[in-house]
């Protein structure tokens, strides 16, 4: 995957979630996109009020996961599925933490995600000198030695209607 395409609507959901609590607590949610097309995100589902958010930790409680899965099942009925996560780092750290990488490894090992060794992870944080949208995106996979491989990927933002029209043509 050479580029990640994200809808303006998903970006709006992501930024709303990340800034609604102020910038002091970590938060996040999941990415949704067409099952058949890698690297295309049309929706973002923020975590619910059941998620545990602290200054340096974010944890999706079982109740949070249950609520998100209800929303995910609706998307799955329309041919969309889970593609990855977004996550706010209030500290300004734009890279995946060791905890983030460990979570990625668990997800990549889990057959229930069915993401074919390709997990999209985006860190949202404010970094001095980065005036664009404060989002840093990565494709995470496992190599043949079962080590986590993280590659930064550029993001293209487009209206959802254009993305959906493009996907229909494929």
Short mmCIF file of C-alpha atoms in Angstrom, two decimals:
data_model
loop_
_atom_site.label_atom_id
_atom_site.label_comp_id
_atom_site.label_asym_id
_atom_site.label_seq_id
_atom_site.Cartn_x
_atom_site.Cartn_y
_atom_site.Cartn_z
CA UNK A 1 0.00 0.00 0.00
CA UNK A 2 1.56 3.26 -1.13
CA UNK A 3 -1.00 5.75 0.17
CA UNK A 4 -3.88 5.84 2.62
CA UNK A 5 -7.10 7.48 1.45
CA UNK A 6 -9.37 8.80 4.19
CA UNK A 7 -12.70 10.56 3.79
CA UNK A 8 -13.17 14.10 5.03
CA UNK A 9 -16.07 12.77 7.08
CA UNK A 10 -13.82 10.25 8.85
CA UNK A 11 -11.24 12.97 9.52
CA UNK A 12 -14.01 15.10 11.06
CA UNK A 13 -15.03 12.25 13.38
CA UNK A 14 -11.42 11.60 14.37
CA UNK A 15 -10.60 15.22 15.18
CA UNK A 16 -13.90 15.71 17.03
CA UNK A 17 -13.13 12.71 19.25
CA UNK A 18 -9.53 13.72 19.85
CA UNK A 19 -10.29 17.31 20.79
CA UNK A 20 -13.63 16.93 22.63
CA UNK A 21 -11.88 15.99 25.87
CA UNK A 22 -9.28 18.70 25.54
CA UNK A 23 -5.76 17.54 24.81
CA UNK A 24 -4.97 15.95 28.18
CA UNK A 25 -6.27 12.41 27.80
CA UNK A 26 -5.65 9.66 25.28
CA UNK A 27 -8.59 8.44 23.24
CA UNK A 28 -9.25 6.67 19.96
CA UNK A 29 -11.53 4.59 17.81
CA UNK A 30 -11.62 2.36 14.77
CA UNK A 31 -11.34 2.80 11.01
CA UNK A 32 -13.94 1.37 8.64
CA UNK A 33 -13.57 0.87 4.89
CA UNK A 34 -14.65 -1.27 1.97
CA UNK A 35 -13.75 -4.93 2.60
CA UNK A 36 -12.29 -5.43 -0.86
CA UNK A 37 -10.08 -2.35 -1.08
CA UNK A 38 -6.93 -1.90 1.02
CA UNK A 39 -5.92 1.52 2.22
CA UNK A 40 -9.30 3.22 1.92
CA UNK A 41 -11.08 4.56 5.01
CA UNK A 42 -14.58 5.96 4.68
CA UNK A 43 -15.69 6.06 8.32
CA UNK A 44 -14.21 6.37 11.80
CA UNK A 45 -16.09 5.13 14.85
CA UNK A 46 -14.92 6.80 18.07
CA UNK A 47 -14.80 4.90 21.31
CA UNK A 48 -17.79 5.26 23.59
CA UNK A 49 -18.02 6.69 27.07
CA UNK A 50 -17.18 3.19 28.33
CA UNK A 51 -13.55 3.53 27.16
CA UNK A 52 -11.01 4.28 29.85
CA UNK A 53 -9.08 7.44 29.08
CA UNK A 54 -6.15 8.76 31.08
CA UNK A 55 -3.22 11.08 30.46
CA UNK A 56 -0.94 8.35 29.08
CA UNK A 57 -3.28 5.41 28.53
CA UNK A 58 -6.36 4.52 26.54
CA UNK A 59 -8.13 1.23 27.05
CA UNK A 60 -11.17 -0.11 25.25
CA UNK A 61 -13.19 -1.75 28.00
CA UNK A 62 -15.36 -4.78 27.17
CA UNK A 63 -18.43 -2.50 27.22
CA UNK A 64 -16.77 -0.09 24.79
CA UNK A 65 -15.82 -2.93 22.44
CA UNK A 66 -19.37 -4.30 22.61
CA UNK A 67 -20.86 -0.91 21.65
CA UNK A 68 -18.37 -0.39 18.81
CA UNK A 69 -19.02 -3.92 17.53
CA UNK A 70 -22.74 -3.15 17.27
CA UNK A 71 -21.89 -0.21 14.99
CA UNK A 72 -19.32 -2.30 13.09
CA UNK A 73 -21.89 -5.02 12.32
CA UNK A 74 -24.10 -2.41 10.62
CA UNK A 75 -21.16 -1.39 8.42
CA UNK A 76 -20.36 -5.03 7.68
CA UNK A 77 -23.88 -5.52 6.32
CA UNK A 78 -22.97 -2.91 3.67
CA UNK A 79 -19.65 -4.51 2.64
CA UNK A 80 -17.45 -2.39 4.91
CA UNK A 81 -15.21 -3.74 7.67
CA UNK A 82 -12.60 -2.97 10.31
CA UNK A 83 -9.32 -1.60 8.87
CA UNK A 84 -7.47 -0.30 11.92
CA UNK A 85 -7.36 2.22 14.73
CA UNK A 86 -6.80 5.88 15.39
CA UNK A 87 -5.36 7.00 18.69
CA UNK A 88 -4.63 10.38 20.33
CA UNK A 89 -1.24 10.89 22.00
CA UNK A 90 -1.46 14.11 24.03
CA UNK A 91 2.27 14.05 24.67
CA UNK A 92 3.15 15.01 21.08
CA UNK A 93 4.61 11.57 20.36
CA UNK A 94 3.79 10.87 16.71
CA UNK A 95 5.05 7.28 16.68
CA UNK A 96 3.45 4.10 17.98
CA UNK A 97 4.39 3.44 21.60
CA UNK A 98 5.66 0.04 22.70
CA UNK A 99 2.19 -0.63 24.12
CA UNK A 100 0.63 0.32 20.77
CA UNK A 101 2.96 -2.11 18.98
CA UNK A 102 2.07 -4.90 21.41
CA UNK A 103 -1.63 -4.25 20.79
CA UNK A 104 -0.98 -4.33 17.02
CA UNK A 105 0.77 -7.70 17.35
CA UNK A 106 -2.21 -9.16 19.24
CA UNK A 107 -4.60 -7.88 16.58
CA UNK A 108 -2.47 -9.20 13.72
CA UNK A 109 -2.34 -12.62 15.39
CA UNK A 110 -6.09 -12.74 15.98
CA UNK A 111 -8.07 -14.53 13.24
CA UNK A 112 -11.24 -12.70 14.27
CA UNK A 113 -9.97 -9.45 12.73
CA UNK A 114 -9.32 -10.99 9.27
CA UNK A 115 -7.10 -8.11 8.11
CA UNK A 116 -4.53 -10.19 6.20
CA UNK A 117 -1.43 -8.90 8.04
CA UNK A 118 -2.21 -5.27 7.20
CA UNK A 119 -3.32 -3.03 10.07
CA UNK A 120 -3.74 0.71 9.62
CA UNK A 121 -2.79 2.77 12.66
CA UNK A 122 -2.96 6.53 12.93
CA UNK A 123 -1.61 8.63 15.75
CA UNK A 124 -3.15 12.04 16.19
CA UNK A 125 -1.01 14.50 18.12
CA UNK A 126 0.27 18.03 17.91
CA UNK A 127 3.90 18.24 16.85
CA UNK A 128 5.77 21.53 16.59
CA UNK A 129 6.47 22.40 12.97
CA UNK A 130 3.63 20.24 11.62
CA UNK A 131 0.88 22.68 10.66
CA UNK A 132 -1.28 20.31 8.62
CA UNK A 133 -3.79 17.92 10.16
CA UNK A 134 -1.96 16.51 13.20
CA UNK A 135 -2.21 12.91 12.01
CA UNK A 136 0.57 10.40 11.40
CA UNK A 137 -0.43 7.14 9.72
CA UNK A 138 1.25 3.76 9.57
CA UNK A 139 0.75 0.31 8.08
CA UNK A 140 1.62 -2.33 10.64
CA UNK A 141 2.40 -5.96 9.77
CA UNK A 142 4.38 -8.91 11.07
CA UNK A 143 7.52 -10.13 9.32
CA UNK A 144 8.56 -13.77 8.88
CA UNK A 145 10.22 -13.68 12.33
CA UNK A 146 6.96 -12.48 13.94
CA UNK A 147 8.36 -9.00 14.59
CA UNK A 148 6.18 -5.92 14.27
CA UNK A 149 7.00 -3.87 11.16
CA UNK A 150 5.76 -0.27 11.13
CA UNK A 151 5.88 1.78 7.92
CA UNK A 152 4.76 5.39 7.72
CA UNK A 153 2.27 6.00 4.93
CA UNK A 154 1.16 9.30 3.35
CA UNK A 155 -2.50 10.23 3.64
CA UNK A 156 -4.77 11.66 0.94
CA UNK A 157 -8.05 13.18 2.17
CA UNK A 158 -11.07 13.13 -0.12
CA UNK A 159 -14.86 13.46 0.21
CA UNK A 160 -16.56 10.15 1.00
CA UNK A 161 -18.79 10.42 -2.08
CA UNK A 162 -15.76 10.52 -4.40
CA UNK A 163 -14.10 7.60 -2.60
CA UNK A 164 -17.28 5.51 -2.86
CA UNK A 165 -17.65 6.34 -6.56
CA UNK A 166 -14.04 5.30 -7.15
CA UNK A 167 -14.53 2.02 -5.23
CA UNK A 168 -17.66 1.21 -7.29
CA UNK A 169 -15.61 1.48 -10.49
CA UNK A 170 -13.14 -1.15 -9.27
#
